[in-house]
Amino acid sequence: MFVFVTIIFVFVAYAISIKFVYYRYSQLWPHLLNKISTPLYTVGNSNFCPTQKRSSALLRNSEDDKPRLTANETRVLIVTAHPDDECMFFAPTVLKLVESQAAVYLLCLSTGNYNNQGLQRKRELLDSCAVLGIPSDHVTIIDDKELPDDPAVEWSTALISSLILRHIRNYGISVVLTFDGRGVSGHANHIAIYKTLRHLVSAGRLPEGCQIFSLHSISLLRKYLSVLELPVSWLLPSDFCCVIGQKEYKCAKKAMLCHRSQLLWFRRLYILFSRYMFVNTFQAITVETKNVKIY
């Protein structure tokens, strides 16, 4: 009887802690958004689209499709490696930013053509972005032989750097979000993006004031606790975080289901149990400074 009562008490206490995190997060979200919302510099060429030169991927087809930008608009660039990364790992972030009327751009560095499904996966990515609230003219899909969907191929740092820098400068991006050094899933293409951005930061090649955040990789146990992991993420330090509830989760799930070519049994389990369907926590990528002793 005592054990049963203890289990019930722990369950109720944990449920209350999750409710408390949601309550506190709703109060802190405006502050978190303001942290990344400082306007930076004048937008460059709003017609820019690297895929027009380097790939057959889609984007803008007419002057009427130009992005409509305002001086004080928060402009966020999410850099991913493959179609489905945007909803599999970044859905909470995209949904919160879109809800807050930020301009969200997506740069996907490959077509996901590992199994010769590139064309289908491009369409699936655009469908997923439509569900998440990213306009099609904010989506760039790179189709380049130097950036194949293949963990055994080392991606070109120079090419990734040029694509990211041109996006930042031409769209007036103030925040860039991507993977961390472990790539969340350990995929080499994810890690290559992090290494490139870390290099750009350390080399001082980013426009002044542009902030870079990397998505925390976590242990396998935490990764598959679903919403139960939320209090743990809340207690651990992070520089930026996004949390969504059941309503937004349904939207994230719908976006995942757009990637029909990838819906194997373990992806369906991922949708049910992954913590990344509910919460994203980020670490800022900053210039590393060494302590220098003066004698």
CSV table of C-alpha atoms in Angstrom, one decimal:
chain,number,residue,atom,x,y,z
A,1,MET,CA,0.0,0.0,0.0
A,2,PHE,CA,2.8,2.4,0.9
A,3,VAL,CA,4.6,1.7,-2.4
A,4,PHE,CA,1.4,2.3,-4.3
A,5,VAL,CA,0.7,5.7,-2.5
A,6,THR,CA,4.4,6.7,-3.1
A,7,ILE,CA,4.1,6.0,-6.9
A,8,ILE,CA,0.9,8.0,-7.1
A,9,PHE,CA,2.5,10.9,-5.2
A,10,VAL,CA,5.5,10.9,-7.5
A,11,PHE,CA,3.4,10.8,-10.6
A,12,VAL,CA,1.2,13.7,-9.4
A,13,ALA,CA,4.2,15.7,-8.3
A,14,TYR,CA,5.9,15.2,-11.7
A,15,ALA,CA,2.7,16.1,-13.6
A,16,ILE,CA,2.5,19.3,-11.5
A,17,SER,CA,6.1,20.0,-12.3
A,18,ILE,CA,5.4,19.8,-16.1
A,19,LYS,CA,2.4,22.1,-15.7
A,20,PHE,CA,4.6,24.5,-13.8
A,21,VAL,CA,7.2,24.5,-16.5
A,22,TYR,CA,4.6,25.3,-19.2
A,23,TYR,CA,3.3,28.1,-17.0
A,24,ARG,CA,6.7,29.6,-16.4
A,25,TYR,CA,7.7,29.2,-20.0
A,26,SER,CA,4.6,31.1,-21.2
A,27,GLN,CA,5.8,34.0,-18.9
A,28,LEU,CA,9.4,33.9,-20.1
A,29,TRP,CA,8.9,33.4,-23.8
A,30,PRO,CA,8.5,37.2,-24.6
A,31,HIS,CA,11.9,37.7,-22.9
A,32,LEU,CA,13.5,34.8,-24.8
A,33,LEU,CA,12.1,36.2,-28.1
A,34,ASN,CA,13.4,39.7,-27.3
A,35,LYS,CA,16.8,38.2,-26.6
A,36,ILE,CA,17.1,37.3,-30.3
A,37,SER,CA,15.0,40.1,-31.8
A,38,THR,CA,17.5,42.9,-32.0
A,39,PRO,CA,17.4,44.4,-35.5
A,40,LEU,CA,20.8,44.3,-37.1
A,41,TYR,CA,21.5,45.7,-40.6
A,42,THR,CA,19.8,46.5,-43.9
A,43,VAL,CA,18.6,43.7,-46.0
A,44,GLY,CA,20.6,43.0,-49.1
A,45,ASN,CA,19.4,41.4,-52.3
A,46,SER,CA,16.0,40.0,-51.3
A,47,ASN,CA,15.8,38.1,-54.6
A,48,PHE,CA,18.9,36.1,-53.8
A,49,CYS,CA,18.5,32.3,-54.0
A,50,PRO,CA,21.6,30.1,-54.3
A,51,THR,CA,19.7,27.3,-55.8
A,52,GLN,CA,19.1,29.3,-58.9
A,53,LYS,CA,22.7,28.9,-59.7
A,54,ARG,CA,23.7,25.7,-58.1
A,55,SER,CA,20.7,23.4,-58.2
A,56,SER,CA,17.3,22.6,-59.7
A,57,ALA,CA,15.5,23.2,-56.4
A,58,LEU,CA,12.7,25.6,-56.2
A,59,LEU,CA,12.1,28.7,-55.1
A,60,ARG,CA,11.0,32.1,-56.1
A,61,ASN,CA,9.7,32.4,-59.7
A,62,SER,CA,8.6,36.0,-60.0
A,63,GLU,CA,9.0,39.5,-58.6
A,64,ASP,CA,5.6,39.1,-56.8
A,65,ASP,CA,7.1,36.3,-54.7
A,66,LYS,CA,9.8,38.3,-53.1
A,67,PRO,CA,9.9,38.1,-49.2
A,68,ARG,CA,8.2,41.0,-47.6
A,69,LEU,CA,10.6,42.2,-44.9
A,70,THR,CA,10.4,45.0,-42.4
A,71,ALA,CA,13.2,46.7,-40.5
A,72,ASN,CA,12.2,45.4,-37.1
A,73,GLU,CA,11.3,41.9,-38.1
A,74,THR,CA,13.1,39.0,-36.4
A,75,ARG,CA,14.7,37.0,-39.2
A,76,VAL,CA,15.8,33.4,-38.3
A,77,LEU,CA,17.6,31.0,-40.5
A,78,ILE,CA,17.5,27.3,-39.8
A,79,VAL,CA,20.2,25.3,-41.5
A,80,THR,CA,19.5,21.6,-41.9
A,81,ALA,CA,21.2,18.8,-43.8
A,82,HIS,CA,18.2,16.8,-45.1
A,83,PRO,CA,14.5,17.0,-45.8
A,84,ASP,CA,12.6,16.1,-42.6
A,85,ASP,CA,15.3,17.6,-40.3
A,86,GLU,CA,13.1,20.7,-40.0
A,87,CYS,CA,10.2,18.9,-38.3
A,88,MET,CA,12.1,15.9,-36.8
A,89,PHE,CA,14.4,18.1,-34.8
A,90,PHE,CA,13.3,21.8,-35.0
A,91,ALA,CA,9.5,21.7,-35.1
A,92,PRO,CA,9.0,23.3,-31.6
A,93,THR,CA,11.3,26.2,-32.6
A,94,VAL,CA,9.7,26.8,-36.0
A,95,LEU,CA,6.2,26.7,-34.5
A,96,LYS,CA,7.0,29.1,-31.7
A,97,LEU,CA,8.8,31.6,-33.9
A,98,VAL,CA,6.1,31.5,-36.6
A,99,GLU,CA,3.5,32.0,-33.8
A,100,SER,CA,5.4,35.0,-32.7
A,101,GLN,CA,5.4,36.4,-36.3
A,102,ALA,CA,9.2,36.0,-36.8
A,103,ALA,CA,10.4,35.5,-40.4
A,104,VAL,CA,11.7,32.0,-40.5
A,105,TYR,CA,13.9,30.8,-43.4
A,106,LEU,CA,15.1,27.3,-44.1
A,107,LEU,CA,18.3,26.3,-45.8
A,108,CYS,CA,18.4,22.6,-46.5
A,109,LEU,CA,21.8,21.6,-47.8
A,110,SER,CA,20.8,18.4,-49.6
A,111,THR,CA,17.8,16.8,-51.3
A,112,GLY,CA,18.0,13.6,-49.3
A,113,ASN,CA,18.8,11.6,-52.4
A,114,TYR,CA,20.5,8.7,-50.5
A,115,ASN,CA,18.0,6.2,-51.9
A,116,ASN,CA,17.3,8.1,-55.1
A,117,GLN,CA,14.2,9.8,-53.7
A,118,GLY,CA,15.5,13.4,-54.1
A,119,LEU,CA,12.6,14.7,-56.1
A,120,GLN,CA,9.9,13.2,-53.9
A,121,ARG,CA,11.7,14.4,-50.8
A,122,LYS,CA,11.9,18.0,-52.1
A,123,ARG,CA,8.1,18.0,-52.5
A,124,GLU,CA,7.7,16.5,-49.0
A,125,LEU,CA,9.9,19.2,-47.5
A,126,LEU,CA,7.8,21.9,-49.0
A,127,ASP,CA,4.6,20.3,-47.8
A,128,SER,CA,6.1,20.0,-44.3
A,129,CYS,CA,7.1,23.6,-44.3
A,130,ALA,CA,3.6,24.7,-45.3
A,131,VAL,CA,2.2,22.8,-42.3
A,132,LEU,CA,4.8,24.4,-40.0
A,133,GLY,CA,4.1,27.9,-41.4
A,134,ILE,CA,7.3,28.5,-43.4
A,135,PRO,CA,6.4,30.1,-46.8
A,136,SER,CA,7.7,28.3,-49.9
A,137,ASP,CA,9.7,31.4,-50.9
A,138,HIS,CA,11.6,31.2,-47.6
A,139,VAL,CA,12.8,27.6,-48.3
A,140,THR,CA,16.0,26.9,-50.2
A,141,ILE,CA,16.9,23.3,-51.1
A,142,ILE,CA,20.5,22.7,-52.3
A,143,ASP,CA,21.1,20.1,-54.9
A,144,ASP,CA,24.9,19.9,-55.3
A,145,LYS,CA,27.2,16.9,-55.9
A,146,GLU,CA,29.6,18.3,-53.2
A,147,LEU,CA,26.8,18.0,-50.6
A,148,PRO,CA,25.3,14.5,-51.0
A,149,ASP,CA,23.0,12.8,-48.5
A,150,ASP,CA,25.8,10.4,-47.4
A,151,PRO,CA,27.4,10.2,-43.9
A,152,ALA,CA,30.5,8.7,-45.6
A,153,VAL,CA,31.2,11.8,-47.7
A,154,GLU,CA,32.9,14.8,-46.1
A,155,TRP,CA,31.0,17.9,-47.0
A,156,SER,CA,32.8,21.0,-48.4
A,157,THR,CA,33.2,23.5,-45.6
A,158,ALA,CA,33.9,26.2,-48.2
A,159,LEU,CA,30.7,25.6,-50.0
A,160,ILE,CA,28.6,25.4,-46.8
A,161,SER,CA,30.2,28.7,-45.6
A,162,SER,CA,29.4,30.5,-48.8
A,163,LEU,CA,25.8,29.4,-48.9
A,164,ILE,CA,25.2,30.3,-45.2
A,165,LEU,CA,27.0,33.7,-45.5
A,166,ARG,CA,25.1,34.7,-48.6
A,167,HIS,CA,21.8,33.8,-46.9
A,168,ILE,CA,22.6,35.8,-43.8
A,169,ARG,CA,23.7,38.9,-45.7
A,170,ASN,CA,21.0,38.9,-48.4
A,171,TYR,CA,18.1,38.1,-46.1
A,172,GLY,CA,19.3,40.2,-43.1
A,173,ILE,CA,19.3,37.2,-40.8
A,174,SER,CA,19.8,38.0,-37.1
A,175,VAL,CA,19.8,34.4,-35.8
A,176,VAL,CA,21.0,31.1,-37.2
A,177,LEU,CA,19.9,27.8,-35.7
A,178,THR,CA,21.5,24.4,-36.5
A,179,PHE,CA,22.8,21.2,-35.0
A,180,ASP,CA,25.6,20.9,-32.3
A,181,GLY,CA,28.9,19.1,-32.4
A,182,ARG,CA,27.1,15.7,-31.9
A,183,GLY,CA,24.5,16.3,-34.6
A,184,VAL,CA,21.6,15.2,-32.3
A,185,SER,CA,21.5,11.8,-34.2
A,186,GLY,CA,25.3,11.6,-34.8
A,187,HIS,CA,24.9,12.1,-38.5
A,188,ALA,CA,28.1,13.3,-40.1
A,189,ASN,CA,26.3,15.8,-42.4
A,190,HIS,CA,24.7,17.4,-39.3
A,191,ILE,CA,28.0,17.7,-37.6
A,192,ALA,CA,29.6,19.2,-40.8
A,193,ILE,CA,27.1,22.2,-40.6
A,194,TYR,CA,28.1,22.8,-36.9
A,195,LYS,CA,31.8,22.7,-37.7
A,196,THR,CA,31.3,25.2,-40.5
A,197,LEU,CA,29.4,27.6,-38.4
A,198,ARG,CA,31.8,27.3,-35.5
A,199,HIS,CA,34.6,28.1,-38.0
A,200,LEU,CA,32.7,31.2,-39.3
A,201,VAL,CA,32.2,32.4,-35.7
A,202,SER,CA,35.8,31.9,-34.6
A,203,ALA,CA,37.1,33.4,-37.8
A,204,GLY,CA,34.9,36.5,-37.3
A,205,ARG,CA,33.3,36.2,-40.7
A,206,LEU,CA,29.7,36.7,-39.6
A,207,PRO,CA,28.0,40.1,-39.8
A,208,GLU,CA,28.2,42.0,-36.6
A,209,GLY,CA,25.4,41.0,-34.2
A,210,CYS,CA,24.4,37.8,-35.9
A,211,GLN,CA,23.8,35.2,-33.3
A,212,ILE,CA,24.4,31.4,-33.8
A,213,PHE,CA,22.7,28.7,-31.7
A,214,SER,CA,23.2,25.0,-31.8
A,215,LEU,CA,20.6,22.4,-30.9
A,216,HIS,CA,21.5,20.4,-27.8
A,217,SER,CA,22.2,16.7,-28.3
A,218,ILE,CA,21.1,14.7,-25.3
A,219,SER,CA,21.3,11.1,-24.0
A,220,LEU,CA,19.3,8.3,-25.6
A,221,LEU,CA,17.2,7.9,-22.4
A,222,ARG,CA,16.2,11.6,-22.2
A,223,LYS,CA,15.7,11.7,-26.0
A,224,TYR,CA,12.8,9.3,-25.8
A,225,LEU,CA,11.0,10.5,-22.7
A,226,SER,CA,8.7,12.6,-24.8
A,227,VAL,CA,7.1,15.4,-22.7
A,228,LEU,CA,8.2,13.8,-19.5
A,229,GLU,CA,11.7,15.1,-20.3
A,230,LEU,CA,10.5,18.7,-20.1
A,231,PRO,CA,11.4,19.4,-16.4
A,232,VAL,CA,14.9,18.0,-16.9
A,233,SER,CA,15.5,20.4,-19.8
A,234,TRP,CA,14.1,23.2,-17.7
A,235,LEU,CA,16.5,22.6,-14.9
A,236,LEU,CA,19.6,22.3,-17.1
A,237,PRO,CA,21.3,25.5,-18.5
A,238,SER,CA,20.6,26.6,-22.1
A,239,ASP,CA,20.9,29.9,-24.0
A,240,PHE,CA,17.6,29.6,-25.8
A,241,CYS,CA,14.7,27.2,-25.7
A,242,CYS,CA,11.3,26.5,-27.3
A,243,VAL,CA,8.5,24.5,-25.8
A,244,ILE,CA,5.2,23.5,-27.3
A,245,GLY,CA,2.0,21.9,-26.0
A,246,GLN,CA,-0.4,19.3,-27.3
A,247,LYS,CA,-2.0,21.6,-29.9
A,248,GLU,CA,1.3,22.5,-31.5
A,249,TYR,CA,2.5,18.8,-31.2
A,250,LYS,CA,-0.3,17.8,-33.5
A,251,CYS,CA,1.0,20.3,-36.0
A,252,ALA,CA,4.5,18.9,-35.7
A,253,LYS,CA,3.2,15.4,-36.1
A,254,LYS,CA,1.3,16.4,-39.2
A,255,ALA,CA,4.5,17.9,-40.6
A,256,MET,CA,6.4,14.7,-39.9
A,257,LEU,CA,3.7,12.7,-41.7
A,258,CYS,CA,4.3,14.8,-44.8
A,259,HIS,CA,7.6,12.9,-45.3
A,260,ARG,CA,5.8,9.8,-46.5
A,261,SER,CA,8.9,8.3,-48.0
A,262,GLN,CA,10.6,8.2,-44.6
A,263,LEU,CA,7.7,6.8,-42.5
A,264,LEU,CA,9.3,3.6,-41.4
A,265,TRP,CA,8.2,1.9,-38.2
A,266,PHE,CA,10.9,3.5,-36.1
A,267,ARG,CA,10.0,7.0,-37.4
A,268,ARG,CA,6.5,6.5,-36.1
A,269,LEU,CA,7.9,5.5,-32.7
A,270,TYR,CA,10.0,8.7,-32.9
A,271,ILE,CA,6.9,10.8,-33.4
A,272,LEU,CA,5.3,9.3,-30.3
A,273,PHE,CA,8.3,9.3,-27.9
A,274,SER,CA,10.9,11.9,-29.0
A,275,ARG,CA,11.5,14.8,-26.7
A,276,TYR,CA,12.4,16.9,-29.8
A,277,MET,CA,8.7,16.9,-30.8
A,278,PHE,CA,8.0,19.0,-27.7
A,279,VAL,CA,11.1,20.9,-26.7
A,280,ASN,CA,14.3,22.4,-28.2
A,281,THR,CA,17.2,23.7,-26.1
A,282,PHE,CA,20.1,25.6,-27.7
A,283,GLN,CA,23.6,26.6,-26.8
A,284,ALA,CA,25.1,29.8,-28.3
A,285,ILE,CA,28.1,29.3,-30.5
A,286,THR,CA,30.5,32.1,-29.4
A,287,VAL,CA,34.1,33.0,-30.0
A,288,GLU,CA,36.2,31.0,-27.6
A,289,THR,CA,38.6,33.2,-25.5
A,290,LYS,CA,41.6,31.8,-23.7
A,291,ASN,CA,42.7,33.1,-20.4
A,292,VAL,CA,46.0,34.9,-20.8
A,293,LYS,CA,48.2,35.4,-17.8
A,294,ILE,CA,50.0,38.7,-17.6
A,295,TYR,CA,53.3,38.7,-15.7
